[in-house]
XYZ file of C-alpha atoms in Angstrom:
244
model
C 47.481 -34.818 28.838
C 47.156 -31.221 27.177
C 50.607 -32.850 25.370
C 48.796 -36.216 24.470
C 45.866 -34.572 23.094
C 47.878 -32.342 20.201
C 50.091 -35.561 19.842
C 46.788 -38.141 19.382
C 45.082 -35.071 17.252
C 48.750 -34.908 15.253
C 49.356 -38.945 14.322
C 47.170 -41.237 11.567
C 44.980 -43.533 14.318
C 46.728 -40.862 16.882
C 50.776 -42.195 17.535
C 53.698 -42.512 15.903
C 52.928 -46.484 16.409
C 49.580 -46.981 15.569
C 49.991 -45.005 12.090
C 53.438 -46.897 10.698
C 49.753 -49.722 9.977
C 47.298 -47.185 8.748
C 45.371 -47.776 5.187
C 45.483 -45.059 2.528
C 41.565 -44.969 4.181
C 42.485 -44.242 6.882
C 44.245 -41.732 5.630
C 42.513 -39.926 4.327
C 40.484 -38.788 6.801
C 42.739 -38.415 8.416
C 43.866 -35.185 6.210
C 40.235 -34.695 6.094
C 39.776 -35.025 10.295
C 42.693 -32.757 10.640
C 41.707 -29.136 10.708
C 39.400 -30.077 13.045
C 41.497 -31.900 15.516
C 43.201 -29.318 15.756
C 40.133 -26.713 15.940
C 39.259 -28.381 19.038
C 42.029 -28.669 20.958
C 40.516 -26.284 22.788
C 38.268 -28.195 24.150
C 39.884 -29.911 28.093
C 41.226 -32.901 29.082
C 37.584 -35.705 30.059
C 40.308 -35.694 33.141
C 39.827 -32.316 34.529
C 36.330 -30.969 36.969
C 35.233 -34.370 36.543
C 35.050 -33.875 32.488
C 32.332 -30.351 32.844
C 34.908 -28.826 31.365
C 34.924 -30.838 28.758
C 31.040 -31.191 28.299
C 30.745 -27.425 27.789
C 32.899 -26.304 25.748
C 32.515 -29.488 23.155
C 29.060 -27.699 23.311
C 29.941 -24.870 22.470
C 32.738 -25.864 19.240
C 29.595 -27.689 18.092
C 27.170 -25.349 18.150
C 29.606 -22.667 16.558
C 30.607 -25.468 13.808
C 27.156 -25.661 13.658
C 26.129 -22.372 12.973
C 28.599 -23.050 10.286
C 27.369 -25.476 7.900
C 23.892 -23.973 8.464
C 24.702 -20.428 6.826
C 27.565 -22.569 4.439
C 24.873 -24.674 3.385
C 21.708 -21.728 2.461
C 24.734 -19.676 0.415
C 24.970 -22.799 -1.130
C 21.236 -23.896 -1.940
C 20.819 -20.368 -2.495
C 23.619 -20.481 -4.710
C 21.806 -22.663 -6.963
C 18.635 -22.288 -7.088
C 17.000 -25.017 -4.245
C 13.864 -24.176 -1.128
C 15.092 -23.006 2.267
C 13.129 -26.483 2.944
C 15.037 -28.612 1.099
C 18.718 -26.995 1.318
C 18.149 -28.309 5.368
C 16.220 -31.107 4.995
C 19.330 -32.088 2.397
C 22.439 -30.191 2.621
C 22.631 -29.287 6.473
C 20.894 -32.204 7.831
C 23.660 -33.818 6.571
C 26.164 -31.637 7.771
C 25.119 -31.587 11.517
C 24.247 -35.497 11.433
C 27.423 -37.247 10.398
C 29.136 -36.312 14.545
C 25.710 -38.399 15.028
C 26.377 -40.933 12.833
C 29.879 -41.223 14.097
C 28.405 -41.578 17.921
C 26.355 -44.054 16.811
C 28.801 -46.360 14.627
C 31.398 -46.247 17.923
C 28.653 -47.551 19.978
C 27.910 -50.268 17.733
C 30.944 -51.476 16.994
C 32.094 -50.567 20.941
C 28.979 -51.650 22.760
C 27.353 -54.693 23.912
C 24.186 -54.244 22.542
C 22.782 -51.996 20.472
C 20.867 -49.152 22.548
C 23.437 -46.729 22.590
C 23.560 -46.674 19.202
C 19.813 -45.982 18.520
C 19.615 -43.794 21.414
C 21.171 -41.578 20.661
C 19.746 -40.839 17.050
C 16.614 -40.042 19.164
C 18.297 -38.958 21.973
C 19.214 -36.689 18.894
C 16.714 -35.804 16.781
C 14.084 -35.521 20.541
C 16.794 -32.376 21.445
C 16.635 -31.320 17.866
C 12.439 -30.978 18.012
C 11.611 -30.658 21.850
C 14.916 -28.247 22.795
C 16.105 -26.912 19.431
C 12.745 -25.534 17.914
C 11.060 -25.222 21.332
C 13.951 -22.840 22.461
C 14.171 -20.694 19.653
C 10.558 -20.590 18.918
C 10.155 -19.396 22.810
C 13.097 -16.536 22.280
C 11.031 -15.523 19.105
C 7.340 -15.846 20.292
C 8.566 -13.086 23.258
C 10.950 -10.659 21.280
C 8.293 -9.837 19.370
C 5.556 -9.886 21.647
C 7.182 -7.514 23.663
C 8.939 -5.651 19.779
C 4.985 -5.686 19.200
C 4.084 -4.749 15.385
C 7.438 -2.645 13.277
C 8.090 -1.435 10.608
C 10.437 -4.536 10.500
C 7.199 -7.157 10.911
C 5.285 -5.415 8.828
C 7.853 -5.396 6.201
C 8.375 -8.949 6.165
C 7.141 -11.123 3.436
C 4.915 -14.551 3.108
C 3.723 -16.138 0.226
C 0.386 -13.871 0.624
C 2.220 -11.348 0.483
C 3.179 -8.442 3.617
C 2.897 -9.409 6.925
C 1.566 -5.779 6.754
C -1.565 -6.635 4.978
C -1.975 -10.577 5.748
C -1.491 -10.920 9.224
C -2.394 -7.164 10.679
C -5.921 -7.473 10.573
C -5.771 -10.742 13.629
C -3.571 -9.937 14.409
C -2.715 -5.640 15.227
C -0.357 -6.415 17.704
C 1.824 -8.694 16.203
C 3.654 -11.101 17.338
C 5.835 -14.503 16.481
C 3.619 -15.569 13.175
C 5.099 -18.687 11.632
C 3.376 -19.043 8.122
C 3.232 -23.216 7.561
C 4.752 -24.388 4.459
C 5.160 -27.448 2.937
C 6.241 -29.040 6.632
C 3.725 -30.789 6.918
C 3.942 -33.119 3.631
C 8.019 -33.806 5.240
C 6.733 -34.635 8.642
C 3.778 -37.490 6.988
C 6.364 -39.041 4.845
C 9.125 -39.061 7.611
C 6.768 -41.124 9.728
C 5.647 -43.035 7.419
C 9.121 -44.044 6.941
C 10.345 -44.802 10.914
C 7.236 -46.237 11.362
C 8.916 -49.119 8.761
C 12.149 -48.391 10.274
C 10.627 -49.460 13.462
C 9.121 -52.583 12.305
C 12.654 -53.543 10.622
C 14.406 -53.617 14.193
C 11.231 -55.435 15.221
C 11.995 -58.246 12.165
C 15.495 -58.344 13.409
C 15.164 -58.446 16.885
C 12.908 -61.427 16.039
C 15.326 -63.228 13.176
C 18.682 -62.457 14.224
C 18.545 -62.024 17.312
C 18.877 -57.818 17.771
C 19.176 -55.277 15.663
C 22.520 -55.088 14.952
C 24.385 -57.518 13.353
C 23.197 -60.930 11.765
C 25.030 -62.858 8.495
C 26.302 -59.790 6.305
C 23.780 -60.865 3.281
C 21.773 -59.590 6.089
C 23.866 -56.173 7.238
C 24.006 -55.212 2.954
C 20.694 -55.979 2.386
C 18.830 -53.986 5.764
C 21.609 -51.639 4.773
C 19.955 -50.574 0.667
C 16.986 -50.636 3.004
C 17.880 -47.774 5.024
C 19.494 -46.264 2.386
C 17.020 -46.256 -0.104
C 14.134 -45.106 2.893
C 16.241 -41.733 2.763
C 16.362 -41.062 -1.151
C 12.284 -41.896 -1.223
C 13.034 -39.275 1.918
C 14.515 -36.820 -0.329
C 12.376 -37.367 -3.964
C 8.925 -37.786 -2.309
C 10.038 -33.283 -0.778
C 11.753 -32.758 -3.835
C 8.814 -33.728 -6.025
C 5.921 -32.153 -3.766
C 7.783 -29.269 -3.427
C 8.171 -28.821 -7.493
C 4.158 -29.652 -7.872
C 3.568 -26.845 -5.612
């Protein structure tokens, strides 16, 4: 089974027979993904242990890749003078969301309904918000509550100055403090556009009988609408950051 995984990773489309009919675009995508395919050969086949070893190893691999993407994007953003919040919603978001995009595309093509394609997106965002921020912030609270006021805590900087001058008078025992940035505006823009997206899905269901598919013209039109929502989201946040 592991030998079969190696064979599928090396050949375009997974076998010599399928590789014979590969297009130029297929070869381009294969070459881009080849390093990652080889890297993830350590993931056990799904037939072992009820697929749990494969699932857990995949989570570890995705976590490592996410850390690398985050650090690389932060370094790139720093080198080109991009603010951390803008780096997060552009470079980091693109790098960490592409796997979700590909998973939703595969679900949309292979499943009978749009449930898995749409559910993958909402589920992924739920994990990011409730677990990604919740767990990390909880760990931060526990650490800084136990550590108390340290020299490192006092030296941390905010827009109003150091933690020692801004927060120590109000929080003499220290703690985990996360100063507010432009997040409120970003969440507001996202919420408005999310409502527009949901309304578009309802309209598609009424007009074409489902959230996905429909006439080719409608598919291109709605894809352009969703792409423009992303562009508007970025433009609004870049403008707000520049004005602030």
